[in-house]
PDB file of C-alpha atoms in Angstrom:
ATOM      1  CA  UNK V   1       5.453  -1.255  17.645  1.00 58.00           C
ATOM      2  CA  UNK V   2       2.535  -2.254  19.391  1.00 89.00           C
ATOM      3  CA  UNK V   3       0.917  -5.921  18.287  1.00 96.00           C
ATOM      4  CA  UNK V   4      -2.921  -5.036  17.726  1.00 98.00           C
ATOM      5  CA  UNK V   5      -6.220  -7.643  16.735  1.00 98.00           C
ATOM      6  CA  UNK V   6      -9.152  -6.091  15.191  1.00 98.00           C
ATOM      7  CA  UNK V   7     -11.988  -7.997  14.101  1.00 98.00           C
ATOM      8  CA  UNK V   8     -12.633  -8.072  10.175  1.00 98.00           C
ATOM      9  CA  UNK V   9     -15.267 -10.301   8.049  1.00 98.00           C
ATOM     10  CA  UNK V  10     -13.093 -13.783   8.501  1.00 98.00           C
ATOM     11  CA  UNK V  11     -12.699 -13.567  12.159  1.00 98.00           C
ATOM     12  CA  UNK V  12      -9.673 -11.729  14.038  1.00 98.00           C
ATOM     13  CA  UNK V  13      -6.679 -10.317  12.374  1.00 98.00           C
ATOM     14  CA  UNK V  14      -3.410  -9.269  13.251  1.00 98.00           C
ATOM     15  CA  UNK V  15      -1.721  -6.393  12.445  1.00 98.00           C
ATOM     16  CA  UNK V  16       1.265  -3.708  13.678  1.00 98.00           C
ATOM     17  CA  UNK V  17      -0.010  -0.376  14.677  1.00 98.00           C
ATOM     18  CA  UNK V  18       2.014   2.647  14.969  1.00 98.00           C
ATOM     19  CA  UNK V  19       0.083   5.783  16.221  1.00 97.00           C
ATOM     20  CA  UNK V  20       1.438   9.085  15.670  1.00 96.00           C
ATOM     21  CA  UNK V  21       2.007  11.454  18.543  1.00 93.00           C
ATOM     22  CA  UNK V  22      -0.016  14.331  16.771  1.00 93.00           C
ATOM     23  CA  UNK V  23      -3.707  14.932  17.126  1.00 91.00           C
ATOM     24  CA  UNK V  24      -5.180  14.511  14.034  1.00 93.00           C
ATOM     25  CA  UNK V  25      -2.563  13.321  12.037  1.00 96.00           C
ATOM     26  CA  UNK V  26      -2.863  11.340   8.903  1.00 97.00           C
ATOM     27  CA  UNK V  27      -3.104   7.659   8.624  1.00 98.00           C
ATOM     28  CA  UNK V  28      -1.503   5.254   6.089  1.00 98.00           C
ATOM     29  CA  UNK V  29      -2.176   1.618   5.534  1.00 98.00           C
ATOM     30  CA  UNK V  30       0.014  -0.976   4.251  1.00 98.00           C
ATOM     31  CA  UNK V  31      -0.860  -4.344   2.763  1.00 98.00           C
ATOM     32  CA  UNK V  32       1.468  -7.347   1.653  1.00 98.00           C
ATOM     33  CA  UNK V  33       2.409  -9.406  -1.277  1.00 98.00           C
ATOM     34  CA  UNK V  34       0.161 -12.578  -1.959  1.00 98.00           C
ATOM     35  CA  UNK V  35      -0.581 -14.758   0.834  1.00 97.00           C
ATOM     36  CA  UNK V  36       0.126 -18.248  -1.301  1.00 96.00           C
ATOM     37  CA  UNK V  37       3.413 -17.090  -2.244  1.00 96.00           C
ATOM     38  CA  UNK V  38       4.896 -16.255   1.184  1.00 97.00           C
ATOM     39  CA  UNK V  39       3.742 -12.870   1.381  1.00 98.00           C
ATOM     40  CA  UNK V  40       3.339 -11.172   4.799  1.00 98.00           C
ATOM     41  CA  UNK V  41       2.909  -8.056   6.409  1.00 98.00           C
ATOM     42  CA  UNK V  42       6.623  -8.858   7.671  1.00 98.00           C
ATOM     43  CA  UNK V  43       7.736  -8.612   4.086  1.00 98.00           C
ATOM     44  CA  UNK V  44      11.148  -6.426   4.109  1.00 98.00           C
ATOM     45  CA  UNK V  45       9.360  -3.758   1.427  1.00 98.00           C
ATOM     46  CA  UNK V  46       6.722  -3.680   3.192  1.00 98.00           C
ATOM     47  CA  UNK V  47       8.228  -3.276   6.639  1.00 98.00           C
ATOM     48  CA  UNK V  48       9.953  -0.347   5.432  1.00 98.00           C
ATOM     49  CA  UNK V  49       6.880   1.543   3.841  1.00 98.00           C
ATOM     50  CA  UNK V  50       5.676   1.044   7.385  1.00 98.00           C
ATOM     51  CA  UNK V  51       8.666   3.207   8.576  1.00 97.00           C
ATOM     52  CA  UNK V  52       8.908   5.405   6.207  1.00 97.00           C
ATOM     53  CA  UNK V  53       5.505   6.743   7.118  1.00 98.00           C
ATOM     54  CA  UNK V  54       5.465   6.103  10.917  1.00 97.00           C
ATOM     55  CA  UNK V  55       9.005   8.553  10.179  1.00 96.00           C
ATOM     56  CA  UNK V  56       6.909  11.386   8.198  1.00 96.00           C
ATOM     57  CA  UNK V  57       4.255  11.423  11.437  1.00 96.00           C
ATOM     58  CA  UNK V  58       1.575   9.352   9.936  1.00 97.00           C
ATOM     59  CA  UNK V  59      -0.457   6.552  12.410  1.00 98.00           C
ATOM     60  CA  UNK V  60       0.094   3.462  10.388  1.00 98.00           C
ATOM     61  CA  UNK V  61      -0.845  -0.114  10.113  1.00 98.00           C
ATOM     62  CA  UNK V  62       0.079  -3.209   8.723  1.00 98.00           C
ATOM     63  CA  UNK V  63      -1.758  -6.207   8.852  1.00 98.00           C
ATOM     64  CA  UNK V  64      -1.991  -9.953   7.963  1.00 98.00           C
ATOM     65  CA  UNK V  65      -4.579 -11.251   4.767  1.00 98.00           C
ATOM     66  CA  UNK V  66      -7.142 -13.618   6.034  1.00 98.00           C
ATOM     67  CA  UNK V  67      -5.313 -17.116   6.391  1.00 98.00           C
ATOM     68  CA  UNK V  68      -1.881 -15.233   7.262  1.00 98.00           C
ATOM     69  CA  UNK V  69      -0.030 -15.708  10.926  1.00 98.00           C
ATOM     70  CA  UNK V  70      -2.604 -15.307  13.220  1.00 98.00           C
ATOM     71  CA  UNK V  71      -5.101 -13.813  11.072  1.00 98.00           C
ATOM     72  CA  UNK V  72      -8.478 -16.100  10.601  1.00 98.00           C
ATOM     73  CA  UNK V  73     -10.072 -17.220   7.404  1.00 98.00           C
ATOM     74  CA  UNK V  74      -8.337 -18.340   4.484  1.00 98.00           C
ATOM     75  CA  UNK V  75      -7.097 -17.499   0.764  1.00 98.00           C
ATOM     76  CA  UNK V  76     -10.329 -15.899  -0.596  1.00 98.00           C
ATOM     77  CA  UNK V  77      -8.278 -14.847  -4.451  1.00 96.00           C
ATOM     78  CA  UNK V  78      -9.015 -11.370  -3.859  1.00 97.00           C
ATOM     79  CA  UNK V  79     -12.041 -10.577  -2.752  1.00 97.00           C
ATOM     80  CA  UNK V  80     -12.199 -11.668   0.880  1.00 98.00           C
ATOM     81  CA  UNK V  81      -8.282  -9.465   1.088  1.00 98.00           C
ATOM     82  CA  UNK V  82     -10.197  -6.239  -0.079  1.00 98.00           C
ATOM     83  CA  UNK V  83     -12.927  -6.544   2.931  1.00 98.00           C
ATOM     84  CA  UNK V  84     -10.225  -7.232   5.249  1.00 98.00           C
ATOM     85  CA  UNK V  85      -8.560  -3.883   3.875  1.00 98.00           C
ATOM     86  CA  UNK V  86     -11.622  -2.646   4.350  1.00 98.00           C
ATOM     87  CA  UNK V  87     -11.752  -3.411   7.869  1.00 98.00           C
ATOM     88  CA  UNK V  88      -8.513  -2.385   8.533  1.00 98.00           C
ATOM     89  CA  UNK V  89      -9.002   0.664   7.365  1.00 98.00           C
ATOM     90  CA  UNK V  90     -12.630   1.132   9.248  1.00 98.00           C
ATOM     91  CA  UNK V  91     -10.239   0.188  12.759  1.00 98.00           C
ATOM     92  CA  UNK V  92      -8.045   2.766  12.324  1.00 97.00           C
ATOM     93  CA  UNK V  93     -10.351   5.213  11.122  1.00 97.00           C
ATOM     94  CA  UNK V  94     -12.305   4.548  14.842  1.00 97.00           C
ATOM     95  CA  UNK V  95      -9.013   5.119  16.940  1.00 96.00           C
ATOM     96  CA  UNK V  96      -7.924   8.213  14.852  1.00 97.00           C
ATOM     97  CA  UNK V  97     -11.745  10.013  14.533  1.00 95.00           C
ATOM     98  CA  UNK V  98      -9.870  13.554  13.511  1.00 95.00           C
ATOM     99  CA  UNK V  99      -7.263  11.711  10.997  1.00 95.00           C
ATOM    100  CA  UNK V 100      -7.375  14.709   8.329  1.00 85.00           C
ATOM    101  CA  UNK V 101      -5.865  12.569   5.626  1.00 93.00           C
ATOM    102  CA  UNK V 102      -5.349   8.739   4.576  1.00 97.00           C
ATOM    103  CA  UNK V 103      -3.192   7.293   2.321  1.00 98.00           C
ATOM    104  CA  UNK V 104      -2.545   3.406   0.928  1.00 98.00           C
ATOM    105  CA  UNK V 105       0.444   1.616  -0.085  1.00 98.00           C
ATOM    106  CA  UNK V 106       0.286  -2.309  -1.135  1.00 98.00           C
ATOM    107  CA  UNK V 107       3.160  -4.350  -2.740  1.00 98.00           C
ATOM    108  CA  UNK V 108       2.549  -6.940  -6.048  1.00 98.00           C
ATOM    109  CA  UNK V 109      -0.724  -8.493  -5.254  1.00 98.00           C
ATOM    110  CA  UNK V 110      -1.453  -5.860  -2.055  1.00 98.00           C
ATOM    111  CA  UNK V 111      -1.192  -3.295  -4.731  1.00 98.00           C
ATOM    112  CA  UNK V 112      -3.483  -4.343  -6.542  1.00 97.00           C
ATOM    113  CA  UNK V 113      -6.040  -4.581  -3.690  1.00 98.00           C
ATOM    114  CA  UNK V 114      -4.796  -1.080  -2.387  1.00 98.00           C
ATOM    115  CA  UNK V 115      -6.029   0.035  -5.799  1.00 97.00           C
ATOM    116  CA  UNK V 116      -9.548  -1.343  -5.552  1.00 97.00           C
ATOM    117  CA  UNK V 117     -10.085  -0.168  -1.873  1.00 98.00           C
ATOM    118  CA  UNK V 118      -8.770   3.535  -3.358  1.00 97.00           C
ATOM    119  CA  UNK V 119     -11.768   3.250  -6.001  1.00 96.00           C
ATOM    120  CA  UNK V 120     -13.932   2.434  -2.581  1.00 96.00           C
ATOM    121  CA  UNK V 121     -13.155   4.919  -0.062  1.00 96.00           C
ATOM    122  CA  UNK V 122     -13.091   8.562  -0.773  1.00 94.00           C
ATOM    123  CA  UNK V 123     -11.234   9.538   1.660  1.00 95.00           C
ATOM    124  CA  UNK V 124      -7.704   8.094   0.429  1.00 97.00           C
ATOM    125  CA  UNK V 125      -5.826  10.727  -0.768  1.00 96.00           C
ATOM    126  CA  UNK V 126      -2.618   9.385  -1.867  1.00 97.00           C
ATOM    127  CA  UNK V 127      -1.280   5.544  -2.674  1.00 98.00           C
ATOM    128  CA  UNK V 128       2.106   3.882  -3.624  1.00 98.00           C
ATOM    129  CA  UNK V 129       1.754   0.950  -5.593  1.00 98.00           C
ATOM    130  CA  UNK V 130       5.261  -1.423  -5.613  1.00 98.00           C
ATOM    131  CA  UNK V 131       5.082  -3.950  -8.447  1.00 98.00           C
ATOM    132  CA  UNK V 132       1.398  -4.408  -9.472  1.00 97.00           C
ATOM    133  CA  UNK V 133       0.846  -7.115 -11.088  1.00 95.00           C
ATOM    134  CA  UNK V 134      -0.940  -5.229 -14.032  1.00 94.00           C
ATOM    135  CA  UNK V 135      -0.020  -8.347 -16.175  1.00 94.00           C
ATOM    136  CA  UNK V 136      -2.056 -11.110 -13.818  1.00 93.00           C
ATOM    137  CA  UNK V 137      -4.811  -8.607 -12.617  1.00 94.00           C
ATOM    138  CA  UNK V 138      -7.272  -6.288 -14.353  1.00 90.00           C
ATOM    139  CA  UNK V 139      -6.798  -2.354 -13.100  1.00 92.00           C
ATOM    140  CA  UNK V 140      -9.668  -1.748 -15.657  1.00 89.00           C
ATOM    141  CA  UNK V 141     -11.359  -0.378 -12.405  1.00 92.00           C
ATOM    142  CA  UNK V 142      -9.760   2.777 -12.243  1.00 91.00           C
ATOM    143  CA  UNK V 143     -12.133   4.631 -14.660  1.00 86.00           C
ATOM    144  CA  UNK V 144     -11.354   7.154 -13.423  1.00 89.00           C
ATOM    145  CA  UNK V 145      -8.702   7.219 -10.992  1.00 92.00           C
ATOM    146  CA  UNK V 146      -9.575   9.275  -8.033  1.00 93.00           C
ATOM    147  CA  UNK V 147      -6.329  10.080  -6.602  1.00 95.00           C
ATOM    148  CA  UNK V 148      -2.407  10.795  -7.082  1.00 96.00           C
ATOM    149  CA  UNK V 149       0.138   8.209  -6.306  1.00 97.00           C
ATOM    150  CA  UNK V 150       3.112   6.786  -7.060  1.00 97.00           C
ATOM    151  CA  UNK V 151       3.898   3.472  -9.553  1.00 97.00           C
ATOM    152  CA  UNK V 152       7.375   1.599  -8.655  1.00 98.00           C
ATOM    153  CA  UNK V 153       8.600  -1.219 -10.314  1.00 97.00           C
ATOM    154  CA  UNK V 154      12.138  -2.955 -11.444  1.00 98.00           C
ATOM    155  CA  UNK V 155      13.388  -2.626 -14.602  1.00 98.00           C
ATOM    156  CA  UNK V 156      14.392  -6.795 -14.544  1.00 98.00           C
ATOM    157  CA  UNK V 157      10.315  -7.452 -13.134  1.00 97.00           C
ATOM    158  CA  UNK V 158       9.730 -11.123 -14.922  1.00 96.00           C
ATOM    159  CA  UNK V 159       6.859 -11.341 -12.771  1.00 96.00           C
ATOM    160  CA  UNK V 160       5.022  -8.217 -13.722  1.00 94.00           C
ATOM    161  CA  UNK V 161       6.643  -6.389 -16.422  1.00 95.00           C
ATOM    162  CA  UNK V 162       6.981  -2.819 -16.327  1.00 94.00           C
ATOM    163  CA  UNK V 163       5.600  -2.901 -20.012  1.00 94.00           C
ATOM    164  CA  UNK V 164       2.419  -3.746 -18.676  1.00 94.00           C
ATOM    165  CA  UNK V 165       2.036  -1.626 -16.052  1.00 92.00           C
ATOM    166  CA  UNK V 166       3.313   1.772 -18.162  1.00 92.00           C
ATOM    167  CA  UNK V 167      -0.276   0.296 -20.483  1.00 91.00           C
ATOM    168  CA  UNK V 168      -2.094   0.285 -17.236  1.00 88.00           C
ATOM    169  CA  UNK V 169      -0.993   3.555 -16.590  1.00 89.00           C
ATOM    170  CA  UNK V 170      -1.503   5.186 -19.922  1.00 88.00           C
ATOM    171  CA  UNK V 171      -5.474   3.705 -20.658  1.00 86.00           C
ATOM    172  CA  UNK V 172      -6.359   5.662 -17.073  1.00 87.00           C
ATOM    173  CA  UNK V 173      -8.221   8.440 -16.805  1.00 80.00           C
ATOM    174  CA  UNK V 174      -8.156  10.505 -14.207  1.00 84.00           C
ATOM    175  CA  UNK V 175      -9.991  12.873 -12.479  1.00 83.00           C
ATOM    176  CA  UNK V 176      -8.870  17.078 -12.574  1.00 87.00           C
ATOM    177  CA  UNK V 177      -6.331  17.862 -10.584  1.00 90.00           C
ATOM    178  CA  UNK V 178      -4.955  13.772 -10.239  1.00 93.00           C
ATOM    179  CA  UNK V 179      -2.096  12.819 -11.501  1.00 94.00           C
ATOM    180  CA  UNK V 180      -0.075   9.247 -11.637  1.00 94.00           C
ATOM    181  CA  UNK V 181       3.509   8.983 -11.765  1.00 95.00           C
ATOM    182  CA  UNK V 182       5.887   6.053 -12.332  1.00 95.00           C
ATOM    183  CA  UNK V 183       9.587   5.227 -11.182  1.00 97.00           C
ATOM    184  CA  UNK V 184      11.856   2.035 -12.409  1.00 98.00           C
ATOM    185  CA  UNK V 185      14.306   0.661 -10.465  1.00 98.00           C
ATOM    186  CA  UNK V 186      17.201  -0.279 -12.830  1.00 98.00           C
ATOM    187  CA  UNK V 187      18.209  -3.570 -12.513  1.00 98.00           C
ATOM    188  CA  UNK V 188      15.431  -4.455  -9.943  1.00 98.00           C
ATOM    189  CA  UNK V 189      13.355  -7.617 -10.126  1.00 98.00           C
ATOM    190  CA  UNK V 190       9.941  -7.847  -8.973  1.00 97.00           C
ATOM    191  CA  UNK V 191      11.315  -8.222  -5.287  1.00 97.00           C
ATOM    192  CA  UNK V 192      13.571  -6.086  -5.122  1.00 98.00           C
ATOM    193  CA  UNK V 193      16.080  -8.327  -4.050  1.00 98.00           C
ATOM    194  CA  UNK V 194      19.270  -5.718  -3.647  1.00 98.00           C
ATOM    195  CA  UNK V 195      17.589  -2.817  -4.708  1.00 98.00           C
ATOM    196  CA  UNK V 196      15.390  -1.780  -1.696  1.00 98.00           C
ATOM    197  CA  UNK V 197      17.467   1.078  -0.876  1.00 98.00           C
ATOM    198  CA  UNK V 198      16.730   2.261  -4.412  1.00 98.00           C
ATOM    199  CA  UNK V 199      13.170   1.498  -3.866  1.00 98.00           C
ATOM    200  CA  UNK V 200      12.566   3.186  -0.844  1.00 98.00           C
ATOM    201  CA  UNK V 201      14.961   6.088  -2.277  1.00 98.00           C
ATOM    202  CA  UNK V 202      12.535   6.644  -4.565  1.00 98.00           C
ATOM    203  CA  UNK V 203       8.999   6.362  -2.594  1.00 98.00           C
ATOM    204  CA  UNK V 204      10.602   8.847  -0.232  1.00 97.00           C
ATOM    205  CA  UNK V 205      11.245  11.515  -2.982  1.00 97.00           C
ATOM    206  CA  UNK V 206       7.947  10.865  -4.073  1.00 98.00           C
ATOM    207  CA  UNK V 207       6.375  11.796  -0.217  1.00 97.00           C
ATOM    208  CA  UNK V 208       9.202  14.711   0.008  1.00 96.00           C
ATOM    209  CA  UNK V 209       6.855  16.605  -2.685  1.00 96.00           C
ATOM    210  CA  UNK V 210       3.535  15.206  -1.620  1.00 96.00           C
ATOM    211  CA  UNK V 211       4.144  15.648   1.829  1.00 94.00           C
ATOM    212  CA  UNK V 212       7.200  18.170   2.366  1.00 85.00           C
ATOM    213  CA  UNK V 213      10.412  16.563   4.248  1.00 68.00           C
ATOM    214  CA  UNK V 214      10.731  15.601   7.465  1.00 56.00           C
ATOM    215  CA  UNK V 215      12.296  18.086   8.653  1.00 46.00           C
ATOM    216  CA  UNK V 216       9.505  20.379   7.420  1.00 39.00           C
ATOM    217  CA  UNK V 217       6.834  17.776   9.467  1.00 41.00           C
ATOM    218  CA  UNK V 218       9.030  18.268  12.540  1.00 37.00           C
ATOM    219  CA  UNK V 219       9.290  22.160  12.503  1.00 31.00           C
TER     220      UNK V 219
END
């Protein structure tokens, strides 16, 4: 799990990089909970996301926010995080030229910035979105949404309640051919504390019928 430092519009940040041993395999980015609340790219979900891809062949990254670790800058509420995104995904894009396929997943506030850098970038094809915080942070951005992906959240969320995402969900429109699906955790709060078993159970079914299995990637 090689440590990597790419420049992005703060200064330097750091990051994990995984690349995939096929030519031209897809890439996936994954971005952390909110950096004033402890969130980190060492976060346990999304350490796991991380795997789950670099597992299914993928080249993947995670990274630290601006003001995180070793990362330069500092706390920029939003807008600063989605140009470092943005950065993060231009780096990998350079070192993986024939990548045929990209795909995002955030957690809670990385979610929501994984969102807005969808609406950005064309080329992301697919997106998991753990507990976004549809209750704290307008979505009114996806109009439409360009892309299929996956909604996860706990059924016990007091943070972001599912009720508020489901609305989220329901106001989108979305583009032929795009469709948004949802999963609840029962008995999951908005960390997952417990249930990230569960959690990744269900992202992985999810990528089982986006992607095929594994075992289908190895053969």
């Amino acid at each position: 799990m090689p440590e990597v430092v790419f420049m992005g519009p703060a200064g330097r940040i750091e990051g994990r990089y995984q690349p995939a041993k096929q030519k031209g395999a897809p890439i996936a980015i994954v971005l952390h909970p909110h950096p004033q609340f402890g969130g980190t790219m060492n976060n346990q979900i999304v350490y796991n996301l991380y795997y789950d891809f670099v597992n299914r062949g993928f080249s993947v990254l995670r990274f630290n926010f601006r003001g995180v670790g070793r990362s330069q800058g500092a706390f920029d509420h939003g807008q600063g995080e989605l140009s470092d995104a943005a950065a993060a995904l231009d780096w990998v894009q350079s070192i993986n030229p024939d990548a045929r396929a990209c795909w995002i997943a955030g957690v809670s506030f990385g979610a929501w910035i994984g969102m807005q850098l969808l609406m950005r970038r064309p080329e992301i094809e697919g997106f998991i979105s753990i507990a976004a915080m549809a209750n704290r942070y307008d979505f009114s951005f996806l109009a439409p949404c360009p892309s299929s992906g996956l909604f996860v959240h706990g059924s016990e969320d007091r943070v972001a309640p599912v009720k508020d995402v489901v609305s989220v969900i329901e106001k989108v429109k979305t583009q032929k051919g795009v469709k948004l699906e949802h999963a609840v955790i029962e008995g999951a709060n908005h960390f997952f504390d417990g249930k990230v078993d569960e959690l990744m159970g269900a992202v992985g079914q999810y990528l089982d019928k986006r992607l095929g299995t594994n075992d289908e990637e190895a053969a």
